[in-house]
PDB file of C-alpha atoms and ligand atoms in Angstrom:
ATOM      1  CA  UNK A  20       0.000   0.000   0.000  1.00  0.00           C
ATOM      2  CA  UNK A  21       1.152   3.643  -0.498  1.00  0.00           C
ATOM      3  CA  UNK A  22       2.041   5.897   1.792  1.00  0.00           C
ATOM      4  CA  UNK A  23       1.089   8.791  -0.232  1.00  0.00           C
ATOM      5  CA  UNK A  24      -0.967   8.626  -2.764  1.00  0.00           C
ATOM      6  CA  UNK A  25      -2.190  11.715  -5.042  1.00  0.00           C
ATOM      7  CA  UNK A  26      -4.753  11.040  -7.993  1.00  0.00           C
ATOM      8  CA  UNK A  27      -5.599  13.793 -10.547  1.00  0.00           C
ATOM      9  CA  UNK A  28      -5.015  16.723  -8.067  1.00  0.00           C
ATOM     10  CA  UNK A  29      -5.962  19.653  -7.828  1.00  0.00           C
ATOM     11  CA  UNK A  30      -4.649  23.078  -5.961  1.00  0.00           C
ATOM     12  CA  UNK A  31      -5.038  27.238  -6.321  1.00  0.00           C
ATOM     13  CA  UNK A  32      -3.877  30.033  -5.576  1.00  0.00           C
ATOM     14  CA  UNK A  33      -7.028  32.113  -4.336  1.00  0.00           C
ATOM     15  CA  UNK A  34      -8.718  31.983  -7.899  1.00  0.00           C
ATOM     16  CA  UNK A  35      -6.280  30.552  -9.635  1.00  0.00           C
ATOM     17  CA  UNK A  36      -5.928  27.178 -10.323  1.00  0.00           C
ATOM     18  CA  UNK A  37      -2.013  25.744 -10.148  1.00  0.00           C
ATOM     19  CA  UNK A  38      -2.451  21.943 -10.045  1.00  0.00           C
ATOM     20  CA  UNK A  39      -4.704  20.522 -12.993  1.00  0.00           C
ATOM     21  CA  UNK A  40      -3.872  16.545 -12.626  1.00  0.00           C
ATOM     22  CA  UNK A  41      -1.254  15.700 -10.355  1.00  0.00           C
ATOM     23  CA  UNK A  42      -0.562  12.264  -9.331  1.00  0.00           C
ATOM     24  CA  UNK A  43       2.442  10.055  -7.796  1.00  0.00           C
ATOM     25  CA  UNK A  44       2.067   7.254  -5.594  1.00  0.00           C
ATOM     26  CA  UNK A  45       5.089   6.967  -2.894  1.00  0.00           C
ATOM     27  CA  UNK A  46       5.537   3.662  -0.591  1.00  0.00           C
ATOM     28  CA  UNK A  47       6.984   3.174   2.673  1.00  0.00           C
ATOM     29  CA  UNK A  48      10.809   3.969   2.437  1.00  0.00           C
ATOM     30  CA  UNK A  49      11.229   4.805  -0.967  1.00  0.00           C
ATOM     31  CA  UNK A  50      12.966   7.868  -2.465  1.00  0.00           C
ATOM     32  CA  UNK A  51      11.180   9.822  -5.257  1.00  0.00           C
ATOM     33  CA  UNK A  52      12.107  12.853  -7.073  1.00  0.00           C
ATOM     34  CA  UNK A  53       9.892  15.101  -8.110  1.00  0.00           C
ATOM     35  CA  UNK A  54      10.826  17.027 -11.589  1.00  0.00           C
ATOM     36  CA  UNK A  55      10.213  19.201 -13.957  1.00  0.00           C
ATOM     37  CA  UNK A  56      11.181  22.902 -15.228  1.00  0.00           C
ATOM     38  CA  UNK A  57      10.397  25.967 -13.374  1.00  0.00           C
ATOM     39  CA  UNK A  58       7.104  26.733 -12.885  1.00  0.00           C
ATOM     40  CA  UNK A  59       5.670  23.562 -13.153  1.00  0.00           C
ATOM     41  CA  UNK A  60       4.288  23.270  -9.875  1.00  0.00           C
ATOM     42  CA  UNK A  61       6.865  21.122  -7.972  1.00  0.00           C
ATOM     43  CA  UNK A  62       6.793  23.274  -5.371  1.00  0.00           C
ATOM     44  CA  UNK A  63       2.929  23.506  -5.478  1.00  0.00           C
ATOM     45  CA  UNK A  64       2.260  19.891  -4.860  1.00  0.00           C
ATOM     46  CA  UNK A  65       4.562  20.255  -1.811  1.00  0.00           C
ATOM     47  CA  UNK A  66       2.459  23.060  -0.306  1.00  0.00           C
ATOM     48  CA  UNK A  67      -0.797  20.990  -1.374  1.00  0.00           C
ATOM     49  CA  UNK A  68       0.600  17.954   0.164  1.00  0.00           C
ATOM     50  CA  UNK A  69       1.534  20.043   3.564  1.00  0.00           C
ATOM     51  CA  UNK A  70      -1.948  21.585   3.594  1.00  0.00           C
ATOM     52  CA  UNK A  71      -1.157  25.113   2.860  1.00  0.00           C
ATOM     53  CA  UNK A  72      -3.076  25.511   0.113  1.00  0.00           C
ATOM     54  CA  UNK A  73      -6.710  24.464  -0.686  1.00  0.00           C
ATOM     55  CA  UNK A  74      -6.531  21.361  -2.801  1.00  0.00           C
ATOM     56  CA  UNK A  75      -8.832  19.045  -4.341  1.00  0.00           C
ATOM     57  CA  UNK A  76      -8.609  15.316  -5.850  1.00  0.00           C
ATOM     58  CA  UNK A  77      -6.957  12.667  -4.231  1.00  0.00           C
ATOM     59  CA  UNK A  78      -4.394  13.095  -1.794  1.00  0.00           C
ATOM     60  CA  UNK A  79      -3.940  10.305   0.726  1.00  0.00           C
ATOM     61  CA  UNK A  80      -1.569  10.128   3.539  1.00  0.00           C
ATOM     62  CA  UNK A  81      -1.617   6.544   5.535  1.00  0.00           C
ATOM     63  CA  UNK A  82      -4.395   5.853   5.050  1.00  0.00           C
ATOM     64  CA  UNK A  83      -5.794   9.284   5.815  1.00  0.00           C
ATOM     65  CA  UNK A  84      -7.579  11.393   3.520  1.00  0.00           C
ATOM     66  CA  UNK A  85      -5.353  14.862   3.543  1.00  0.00           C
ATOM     67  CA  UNK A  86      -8.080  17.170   2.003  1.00  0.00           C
ATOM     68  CA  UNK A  87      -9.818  17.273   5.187  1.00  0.00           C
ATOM     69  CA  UNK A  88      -6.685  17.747   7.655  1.00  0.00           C
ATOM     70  CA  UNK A  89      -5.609  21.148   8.198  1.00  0.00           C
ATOM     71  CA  UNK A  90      -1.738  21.410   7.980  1.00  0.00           C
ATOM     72  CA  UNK A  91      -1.400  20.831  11.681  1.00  0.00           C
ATOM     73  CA  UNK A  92      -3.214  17.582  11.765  1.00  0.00           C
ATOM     74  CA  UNK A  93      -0.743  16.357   8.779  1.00  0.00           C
ATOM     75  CA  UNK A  94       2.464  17.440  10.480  1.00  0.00           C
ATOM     76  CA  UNK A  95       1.449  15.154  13.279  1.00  0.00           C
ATOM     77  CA  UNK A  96       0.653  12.271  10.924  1.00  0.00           C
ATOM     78  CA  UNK A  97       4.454  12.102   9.968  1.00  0.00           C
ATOM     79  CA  UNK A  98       5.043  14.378   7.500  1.00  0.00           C
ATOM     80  CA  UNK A  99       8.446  16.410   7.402  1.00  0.00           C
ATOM     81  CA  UNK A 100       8.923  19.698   5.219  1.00  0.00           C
ATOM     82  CA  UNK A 101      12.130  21.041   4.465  1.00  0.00           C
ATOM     83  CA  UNK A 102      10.814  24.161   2.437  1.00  0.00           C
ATOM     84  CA  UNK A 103      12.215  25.874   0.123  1.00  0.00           C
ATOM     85  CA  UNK A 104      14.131  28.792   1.605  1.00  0.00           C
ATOM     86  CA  UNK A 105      15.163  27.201   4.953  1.00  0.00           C
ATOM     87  CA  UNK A 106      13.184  29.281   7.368  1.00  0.00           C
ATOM     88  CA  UNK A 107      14.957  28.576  10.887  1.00  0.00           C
ATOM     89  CA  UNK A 108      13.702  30.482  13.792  1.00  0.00           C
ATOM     90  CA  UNK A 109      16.725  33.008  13.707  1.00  0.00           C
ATOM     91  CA  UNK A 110      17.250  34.159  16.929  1.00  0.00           C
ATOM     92  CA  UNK A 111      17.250  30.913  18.627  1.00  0.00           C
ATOM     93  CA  UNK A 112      19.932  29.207  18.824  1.00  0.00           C
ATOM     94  CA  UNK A 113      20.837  26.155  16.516  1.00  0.00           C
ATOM     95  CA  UNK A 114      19.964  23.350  19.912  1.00  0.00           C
ATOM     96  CA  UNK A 115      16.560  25.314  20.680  1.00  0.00           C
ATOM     97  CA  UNK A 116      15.185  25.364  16.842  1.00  0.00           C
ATOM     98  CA  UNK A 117      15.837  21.665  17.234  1.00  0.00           C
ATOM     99  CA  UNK A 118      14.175  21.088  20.351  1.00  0.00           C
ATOM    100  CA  UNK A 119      11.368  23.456  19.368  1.00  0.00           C
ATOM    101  CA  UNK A 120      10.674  20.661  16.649  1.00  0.00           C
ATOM    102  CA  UNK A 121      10.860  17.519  18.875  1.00  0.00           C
ATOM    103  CA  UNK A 122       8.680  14.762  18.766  1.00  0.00           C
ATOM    104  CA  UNK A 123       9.056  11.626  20.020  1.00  0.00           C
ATOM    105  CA  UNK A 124      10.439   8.750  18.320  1.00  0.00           C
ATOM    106  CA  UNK A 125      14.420   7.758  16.976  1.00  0.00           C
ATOM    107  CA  UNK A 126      15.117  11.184  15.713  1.00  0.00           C
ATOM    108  CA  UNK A 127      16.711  13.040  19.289  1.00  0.00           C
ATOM    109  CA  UNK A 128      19.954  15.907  19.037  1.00  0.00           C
ATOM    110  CA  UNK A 129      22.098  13.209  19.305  1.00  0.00           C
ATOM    111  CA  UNK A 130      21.224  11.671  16.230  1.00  0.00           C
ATOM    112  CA  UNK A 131      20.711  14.616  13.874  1.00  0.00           C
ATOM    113  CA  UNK A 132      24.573  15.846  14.998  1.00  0.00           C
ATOM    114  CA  UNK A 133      25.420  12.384  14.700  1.00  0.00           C
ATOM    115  CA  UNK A 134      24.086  13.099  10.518  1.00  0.00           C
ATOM    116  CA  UNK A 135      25.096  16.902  11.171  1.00  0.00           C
ATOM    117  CA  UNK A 136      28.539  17.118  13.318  1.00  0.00           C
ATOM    118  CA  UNK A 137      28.938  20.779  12.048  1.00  0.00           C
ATOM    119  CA  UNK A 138      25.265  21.498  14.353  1.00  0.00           C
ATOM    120  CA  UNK A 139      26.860  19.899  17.492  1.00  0.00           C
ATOM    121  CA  UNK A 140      29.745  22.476  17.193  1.00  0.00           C
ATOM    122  CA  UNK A 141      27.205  25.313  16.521  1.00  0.00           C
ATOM    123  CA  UNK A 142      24.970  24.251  19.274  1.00  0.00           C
ATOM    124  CA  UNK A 143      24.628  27.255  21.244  1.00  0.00           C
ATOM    125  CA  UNK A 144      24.780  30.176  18.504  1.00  0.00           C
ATOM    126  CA  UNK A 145      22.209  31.637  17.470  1.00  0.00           C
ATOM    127  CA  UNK A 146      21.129  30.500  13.897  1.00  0.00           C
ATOM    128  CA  UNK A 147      20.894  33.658  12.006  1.00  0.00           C
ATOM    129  CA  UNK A 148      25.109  33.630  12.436  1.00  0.00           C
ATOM    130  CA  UNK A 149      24.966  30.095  10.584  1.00  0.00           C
ATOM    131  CA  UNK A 150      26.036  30.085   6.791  1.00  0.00           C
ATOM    132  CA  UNK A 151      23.905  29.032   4.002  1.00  0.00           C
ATOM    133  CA  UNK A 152      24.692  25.424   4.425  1.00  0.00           C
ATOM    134  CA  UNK A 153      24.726  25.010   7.773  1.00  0.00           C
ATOM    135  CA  UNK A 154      20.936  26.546   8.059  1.00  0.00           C
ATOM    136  CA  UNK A 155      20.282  24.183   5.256  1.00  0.00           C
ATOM    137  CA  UNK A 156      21.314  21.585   7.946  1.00  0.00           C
ATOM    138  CA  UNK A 157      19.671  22.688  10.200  1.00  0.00           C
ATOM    139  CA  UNK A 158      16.449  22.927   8.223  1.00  0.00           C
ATOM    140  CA  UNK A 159      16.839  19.282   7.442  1.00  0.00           C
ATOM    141  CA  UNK A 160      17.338  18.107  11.321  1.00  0.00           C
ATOM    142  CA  UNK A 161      14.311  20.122  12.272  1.00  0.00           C
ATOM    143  CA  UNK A 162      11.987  18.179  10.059  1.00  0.00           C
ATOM    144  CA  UNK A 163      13.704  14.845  11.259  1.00  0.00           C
ATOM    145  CA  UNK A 164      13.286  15.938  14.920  1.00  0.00           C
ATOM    146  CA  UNK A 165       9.469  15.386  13.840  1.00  0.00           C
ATOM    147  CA  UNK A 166      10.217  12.149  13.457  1.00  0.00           C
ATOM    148  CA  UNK A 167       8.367  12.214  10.494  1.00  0.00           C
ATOM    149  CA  UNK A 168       7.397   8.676   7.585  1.00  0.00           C
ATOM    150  CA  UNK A 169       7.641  11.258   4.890  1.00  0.00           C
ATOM    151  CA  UNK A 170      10.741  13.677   4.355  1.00  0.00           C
ATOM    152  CA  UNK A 171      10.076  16.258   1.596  1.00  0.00           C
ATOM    153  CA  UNK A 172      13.360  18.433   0.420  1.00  0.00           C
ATOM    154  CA  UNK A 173      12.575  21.245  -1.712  1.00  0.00           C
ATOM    155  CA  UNK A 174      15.700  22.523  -3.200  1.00  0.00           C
ATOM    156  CA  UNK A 175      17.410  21.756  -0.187  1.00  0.00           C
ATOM    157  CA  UNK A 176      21.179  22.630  -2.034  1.00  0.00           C
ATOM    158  CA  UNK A 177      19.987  25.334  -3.914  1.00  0.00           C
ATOM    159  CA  UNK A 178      22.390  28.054  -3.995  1.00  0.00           C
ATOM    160  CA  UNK A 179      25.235  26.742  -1.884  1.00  0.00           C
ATOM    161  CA  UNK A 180      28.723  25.961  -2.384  1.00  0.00           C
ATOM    162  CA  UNK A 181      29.709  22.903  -4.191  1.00  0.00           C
ATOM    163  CA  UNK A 182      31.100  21.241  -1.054  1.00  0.00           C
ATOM    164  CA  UNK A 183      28.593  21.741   1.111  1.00  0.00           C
ATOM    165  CA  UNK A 184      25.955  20.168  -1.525  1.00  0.00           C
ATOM    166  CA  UNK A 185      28.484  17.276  -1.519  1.00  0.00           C
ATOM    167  CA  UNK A 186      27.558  17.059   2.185  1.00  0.00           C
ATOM    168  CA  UNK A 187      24.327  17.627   2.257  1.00  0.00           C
ATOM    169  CA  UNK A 188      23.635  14.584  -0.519  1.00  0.00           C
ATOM    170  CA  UNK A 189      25.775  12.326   1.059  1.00  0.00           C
ATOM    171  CA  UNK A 190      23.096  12.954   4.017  1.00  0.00           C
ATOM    172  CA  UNK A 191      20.302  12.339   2.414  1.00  0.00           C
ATOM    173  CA  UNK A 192      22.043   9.127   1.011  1.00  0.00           C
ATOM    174  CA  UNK A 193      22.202   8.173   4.629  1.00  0.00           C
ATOM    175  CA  UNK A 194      18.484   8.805   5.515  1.00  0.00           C
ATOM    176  CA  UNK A 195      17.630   6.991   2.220  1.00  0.00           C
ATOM    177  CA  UNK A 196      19.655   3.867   3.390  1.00  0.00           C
ATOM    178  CA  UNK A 197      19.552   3.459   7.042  1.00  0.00           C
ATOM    179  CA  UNK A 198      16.584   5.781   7.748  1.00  0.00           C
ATOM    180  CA  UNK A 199      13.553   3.828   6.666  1.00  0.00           C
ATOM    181  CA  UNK A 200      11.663   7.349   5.812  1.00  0.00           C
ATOM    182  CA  UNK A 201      10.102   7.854   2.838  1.00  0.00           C
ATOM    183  CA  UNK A 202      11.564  10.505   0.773  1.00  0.00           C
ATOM    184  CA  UNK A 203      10.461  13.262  -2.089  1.00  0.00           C
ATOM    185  CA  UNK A 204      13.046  15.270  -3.173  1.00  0.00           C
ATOM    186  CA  UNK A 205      13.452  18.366  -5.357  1.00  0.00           C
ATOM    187  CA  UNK A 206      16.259  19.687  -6.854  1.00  0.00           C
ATOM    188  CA  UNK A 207      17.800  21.266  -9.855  1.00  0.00           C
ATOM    189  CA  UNK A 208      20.300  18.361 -10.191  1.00  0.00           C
ATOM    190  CA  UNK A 209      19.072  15.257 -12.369  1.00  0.00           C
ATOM    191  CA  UNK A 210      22.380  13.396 -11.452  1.00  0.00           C
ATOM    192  CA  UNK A 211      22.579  13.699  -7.969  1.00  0.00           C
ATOM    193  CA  UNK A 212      18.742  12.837  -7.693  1.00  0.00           C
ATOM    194  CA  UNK A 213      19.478   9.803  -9.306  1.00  0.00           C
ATOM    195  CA  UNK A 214      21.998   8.771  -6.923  1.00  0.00           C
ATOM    196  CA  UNK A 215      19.458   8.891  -3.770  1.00  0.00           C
ATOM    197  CA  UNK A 216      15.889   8.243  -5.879  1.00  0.00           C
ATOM    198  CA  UNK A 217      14.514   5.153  -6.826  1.00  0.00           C
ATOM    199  CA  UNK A 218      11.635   6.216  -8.932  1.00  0.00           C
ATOM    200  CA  UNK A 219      10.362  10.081 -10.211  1.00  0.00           C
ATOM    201  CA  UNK A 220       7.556  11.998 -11.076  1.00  0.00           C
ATOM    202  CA  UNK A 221       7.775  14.415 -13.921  1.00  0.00           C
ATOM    203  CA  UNK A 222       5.472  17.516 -14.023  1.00  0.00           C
ATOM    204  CA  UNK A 223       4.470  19.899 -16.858  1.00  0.00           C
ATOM    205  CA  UNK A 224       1.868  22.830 -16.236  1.00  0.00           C
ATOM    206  CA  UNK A 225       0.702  21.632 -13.078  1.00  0.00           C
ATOM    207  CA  UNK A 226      -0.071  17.933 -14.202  1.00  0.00           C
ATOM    208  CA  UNK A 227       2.086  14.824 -14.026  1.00  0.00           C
ATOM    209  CA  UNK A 228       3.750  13.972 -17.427  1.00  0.00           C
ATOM    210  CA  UNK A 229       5.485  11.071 -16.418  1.00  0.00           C
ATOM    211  CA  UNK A 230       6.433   8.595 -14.138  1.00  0.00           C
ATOM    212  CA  UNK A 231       8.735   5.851 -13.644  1.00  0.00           C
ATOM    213  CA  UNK A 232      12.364   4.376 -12.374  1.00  0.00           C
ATOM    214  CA  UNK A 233      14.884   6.520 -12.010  1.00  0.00           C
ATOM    215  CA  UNK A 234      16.907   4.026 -14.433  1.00  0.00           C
ATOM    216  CA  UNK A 235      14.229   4.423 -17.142  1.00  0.00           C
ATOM    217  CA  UNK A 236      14.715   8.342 -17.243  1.00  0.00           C
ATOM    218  CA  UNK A 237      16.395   8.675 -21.230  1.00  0.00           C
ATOM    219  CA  UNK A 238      18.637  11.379 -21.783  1.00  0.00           C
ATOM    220  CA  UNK A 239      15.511  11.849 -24.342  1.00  0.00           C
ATOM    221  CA  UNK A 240      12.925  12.122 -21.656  1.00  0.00           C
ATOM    222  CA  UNK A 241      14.921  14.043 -19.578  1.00  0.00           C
ATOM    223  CA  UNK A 242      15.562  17.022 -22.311  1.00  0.00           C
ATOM    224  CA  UNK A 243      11.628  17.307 -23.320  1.00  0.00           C
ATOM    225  CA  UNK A 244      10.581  17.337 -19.966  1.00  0.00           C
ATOM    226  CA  UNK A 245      13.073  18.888 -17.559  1.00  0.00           C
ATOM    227  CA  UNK A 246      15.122  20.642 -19.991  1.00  0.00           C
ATOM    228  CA  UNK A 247      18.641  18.883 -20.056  1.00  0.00           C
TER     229      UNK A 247
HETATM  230  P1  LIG B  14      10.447  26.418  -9.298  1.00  0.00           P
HETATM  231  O1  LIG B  14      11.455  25.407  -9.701  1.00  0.00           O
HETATM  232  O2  LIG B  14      10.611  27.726 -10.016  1.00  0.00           O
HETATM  233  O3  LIG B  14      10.288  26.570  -7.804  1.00  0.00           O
HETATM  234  P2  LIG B  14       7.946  24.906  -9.352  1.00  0.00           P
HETATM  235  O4  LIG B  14       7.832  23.759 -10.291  1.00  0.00           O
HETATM  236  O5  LIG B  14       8.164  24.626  -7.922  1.00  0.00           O
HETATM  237  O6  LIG B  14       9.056  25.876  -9.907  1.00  0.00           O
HETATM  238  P3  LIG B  14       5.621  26.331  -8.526  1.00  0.00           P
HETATM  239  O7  LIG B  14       6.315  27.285  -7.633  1.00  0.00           O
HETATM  240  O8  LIG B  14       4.865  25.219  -7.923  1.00  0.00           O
HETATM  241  O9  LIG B  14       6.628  25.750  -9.580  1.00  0.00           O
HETATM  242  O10 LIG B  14       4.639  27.168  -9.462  1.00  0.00           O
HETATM  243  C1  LIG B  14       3.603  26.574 -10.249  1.00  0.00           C
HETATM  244  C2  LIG B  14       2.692  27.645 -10.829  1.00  0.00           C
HETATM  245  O11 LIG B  14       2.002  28.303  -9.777  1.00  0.00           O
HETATM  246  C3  LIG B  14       3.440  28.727 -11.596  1.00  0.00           C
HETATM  247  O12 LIG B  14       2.698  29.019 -12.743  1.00  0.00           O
HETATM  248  C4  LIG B  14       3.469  29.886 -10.646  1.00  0.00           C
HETATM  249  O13 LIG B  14       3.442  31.100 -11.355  1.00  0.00           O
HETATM  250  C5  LIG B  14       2.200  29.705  -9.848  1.00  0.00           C
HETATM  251  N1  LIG B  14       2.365  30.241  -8.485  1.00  0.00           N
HETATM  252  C6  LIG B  14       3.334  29.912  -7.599  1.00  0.00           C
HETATM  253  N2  LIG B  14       3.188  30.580  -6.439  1.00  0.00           N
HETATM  254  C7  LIG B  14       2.083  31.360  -6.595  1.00  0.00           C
HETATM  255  C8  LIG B  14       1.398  32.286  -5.764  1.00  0.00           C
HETATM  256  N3  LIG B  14       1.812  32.536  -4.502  1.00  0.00           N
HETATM  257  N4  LIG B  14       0.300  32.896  -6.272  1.00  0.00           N
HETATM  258  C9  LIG B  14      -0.134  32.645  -7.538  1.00  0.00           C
HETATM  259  N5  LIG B  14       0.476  31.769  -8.372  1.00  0.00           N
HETATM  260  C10 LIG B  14       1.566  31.144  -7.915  1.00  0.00           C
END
């Protein structure tokens, strides 16, 4: 059975309508990427997923239908966001936006600076002195401190150094083998989402375009759908 399931959804932006016929199906533990050029609504079906926008179709979370949660109620179903953007609360330090995430379950401090060594040294300052890739970091270990089934990234290496993406992958690479979380990932880089995903989801004005193994994704496919 899936964990999440979304059939021929449906989402807007006050009037207008972003999501025509979305769909992806997503089981326990596996890694999916999410694609597609800009603008396609990648981003979108994140926000309709997390209940921040007003969605209709299917959209099915174990076993629960998500339409009638509000975003609240799907958090504490087990469903992690790493948005776009980071957001860390910046005047708290790096140890209290963790804590100020915590629920219970495997995910504690000690194993998100076991994943994250560079938060363990930052512990006590405050996160708006963090770089770029260390709030990324931190991003990512509050949504594990959920504890959540589901892990969505959203760009979570956009616009930092190549190093630090380096790291960043190679942690996700970890959650994706040793974790047991699902995964949806989104990101600018078809390679290195090949590396951690199993299967993807191509979308195309709002609607999904295609979907299948990561290993059937043709150079072919890949430049009339995502552009490279
Ligand atoms: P990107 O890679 O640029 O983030 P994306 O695939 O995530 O692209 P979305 O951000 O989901 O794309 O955008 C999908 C569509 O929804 C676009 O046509 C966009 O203009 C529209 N859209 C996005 N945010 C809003 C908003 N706040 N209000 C109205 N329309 C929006």
């Amino acid at each position: 059975m899936s964990l999440l399931s979304l059939h021929a959804l449906r989402a807007f932006y006050g009037p207008a309508q972003a999501l025509f016929d979305v769909s992806l199906d997503l089981a326990e533990g596996e890694a999916m990427a999410l694609m597609g050029r800009n603008g396609m609504g990648k981003t979108t079906t994140v926000k309709a997923i997390c209940r921040m926008l007003p969605a209709s179709g299917g959209l099915h979370f174990a076993g629960h239908d998500l339409t009638r949660l509000p975003s609240h109620r799907a958090a504490r179903l087990g469903i992690g966001l790493v948005p776009e953007g980071r957001r860390c609360f910046a005047g708290l330090t790096v140890r209290e936006n963790l804590i100020a995430a915590a629920r219970p379950g495997p995910w504690d401090m000690g194993r998100v600076t076991a994943l994250f060594p560079r938060l363990a040294e930052r512990a006590s300052q405050r996160a708006a002195t963090l770089s770029g890739g260390e709030q990324q970091m931190l991003a990512i270990g509050r949504a594990l401190m959920t504890n959540p089934r589901l892990l969505i990234l959203d760009e979570a290496t956009e616009g930092l150094a190549p190093l630090i993406r380096q790291e960043i992958w190679a942690a996700i690479a970890r959650l994706k083998a040793e974790s047991g979380m699902a995964l949806l990932v989104i990101d600018k880089s078809p390679a290195e989402l090949a590396q951690v995903c199993d299967r993807a989801t191509i979308l195309e004005r709002g609607a999904t375009v295609w979907s299948g193994s990561m290993a059937d994704l043709t150079p072919d496919l890949s430049a009339r759908w995502i552009g490279v």
